[in-house]
Each structure stands twice: as structure tokens, then as C-alpha cells.
């Protein structure tokens, strides 16, 4: 069965610092992996996705993630945090084609001045 | 331009009074999903449509129903809302990638 683990329910960084949000998955077949961002009282916005093409995936707002099969990880990074990055971030996995999304529990990113 | 539209954005209802939430999409996808998201939790899938085929999650309460009159529109009906049904309700569409609407926050008094 598929599952997603996001380490750290809260991550705090200073503005300008590196952002690293961790995501590990378990899947018996090659997965599709996603990162979504959610601002307060909003829906989920797709940041980026991995679908078996390039292992380093670039997304919107300067975020990127690297698929590492050996580590079963898909960590999200951004070189320099901005105040506007403060939000909830969800990692999710599915199989190829149509499959239900399995979400991690989410990580709230806090950015201080 | 918005691809998934949900109305209303905020809905207040009374305990036990039926309520309907609506969703429309401009992507012409044949799959649509309804999720329930409670505070500080991940979204939880309630059901999805593949064309007109309705697929209910095993743990979705009978209190929740859905209708999909055409490709673009999908409705979530809560027949007798309880206090525990207060949540954000998210609609999504897409096959390989799911695109979400802005959500409807439901408050039950």
C-alpha cells in the first residue's frame, strides 16, 4: 500500500534562509509524486510534480524537488525563503494514470523576518 | 482564469438542515473529486466521478451524496449536517494531476 510521511508538522525559517520540507513515500511501483501548497482558507495549489521524467523537478515560486528512488524521498527545497511562502505544504503520491492521491499529514512553514 | 470554481466560498447552515455545495470546472476532465478537510488535517477523499460513474469511499457517511449532471458540474449534498461536518470542502478535477478549487468552508450552527 502507498503511504507518505512528512517529517515535521512545523518548520520555521528566517526570511532568506534555505527551505527544506521532507517527504518520504512507500510504493511498490514507480510513483507519481506531488507537492501542493495551501494558504489559509484556500484550496490546494500544485507546486510541482514528478511523473518519471527528470528526477529534479522545478516548480512555481522558486521551489524544486528531487526524486531519489534509493532513499524513497521527494524533498521540497527553495534556496531563499520569502514571507509569502508561509503556508501549509502537502506531499502526495499516486500510481500512474488514474489513482487516488495519498496525502502526507502536511507541514506548516513559518517564515520570520 | 479559474479552472475549478466552487460556490459559495463560505456556507453557514443549521444543524440538520440540508445543504448543497457546487463545483464547476473548465478543463473538460472526465474525473471529478470531492474532499473533506478538517482543521490542520490533510484532505480526505469522499467520492469521485469517472464520467457518470460514481465511486464512493468505503468510510464516507451516507449523509453525503453527490450529483454530476454533466461534465462541467458536480454537487455535494449533505442531507442532515451535524456539528462534525463543519469543514472545508474541496473539489478537484484531473486524471494524472489533480487541480483543486478554492474550497467551500462550511459552518454548522
Short mmCIF file of N, CA, C and O in Angstrom, two decimals, chain B residues 9 21 29 42 56 63-64 74 77 83:
data_model
loop_
_atom_site.label_atom_id
_atom_site.label_comp_id
_atom_site.label_asym_id
_atom_site.label_seq_id
_atom_site.Cartn_x
_atom_site.Cartn_y
_atom_site.Cartn_z
N UNK B 9 -18.16 30.33 -1.34
CA UNK B 9 -16.88 30.15 -0.66
C UNK B 9 -17.10 29.88 0.83
O UNK B 9 -16.31 29.19 1.45
N UNK B 21 -23.40 22.08 -1.93
CA UNK B 21 -22.23 22.82 -2.38
C UNK B 21 -22.01 22.50 -3.85
O UNK B 21 -22.24 21.37 -4.29
N UNK B 29 -12.37 17.79 -17.91
CA UNK B 29 -11.87 16.50 -17.46
C UNK B 29 -13.04 15.59 -17.13
O UNK B 29 -14.09 16.05 -16.65
N UNK B 42 -4.94 16.70 6.51
CA UNK B 42 -4.89 16.55 5.06
C UNK B 42 -6.31 16.36 4.51
O UNK B 42 -7.21 15.94 5.24
N UNK B 56 -17.83 5.74 -4.40
CA UNK B 56 -17.90 6.20 -3.01
C UNK B 56 -16.75 5.57 -2.23
O UNK B 56 -16.46 4.39 -2.40
N UNK B 63 -24.73 10.20 4.86
CA UNK B 63 -25.22 11.59 4.92
C UNK B 63 -24.71 12.42 3.74
O UNK B 63 -25.28 13.46 3.41
N UNK B 64 -23.65 11.97 3.11
CA UNK B 64 -23.04 12.70 2.00
C UNK B 64 -23.45 12.03 0.69
O UNK B 64 -23.27 10.83 0.50
N UNK B 74 -20.55 19.48 -10.67
CA UNK B 74 -20.69 18.42 -9.69
C UNK B 74 -21.18 19.06 -8.40
O UNK B 74 -20.75 20.17 -8.04
N UNK B 77 -24.12 17.09 -1.72
CA UNK B 77 -25.30 17.28 -0.89
C UNK B 77 -25.03 16.66 0.48
O UNK B 77 -24.67 15.49 0.58
N UNK B 83 -22.66 18.81 13.63
CA UNK B 83 -21.58 19.71 14.01
C UNK B 83 -20.23 19.19 13.51
O UNK B 83 -19.33 19.96 13.17
#
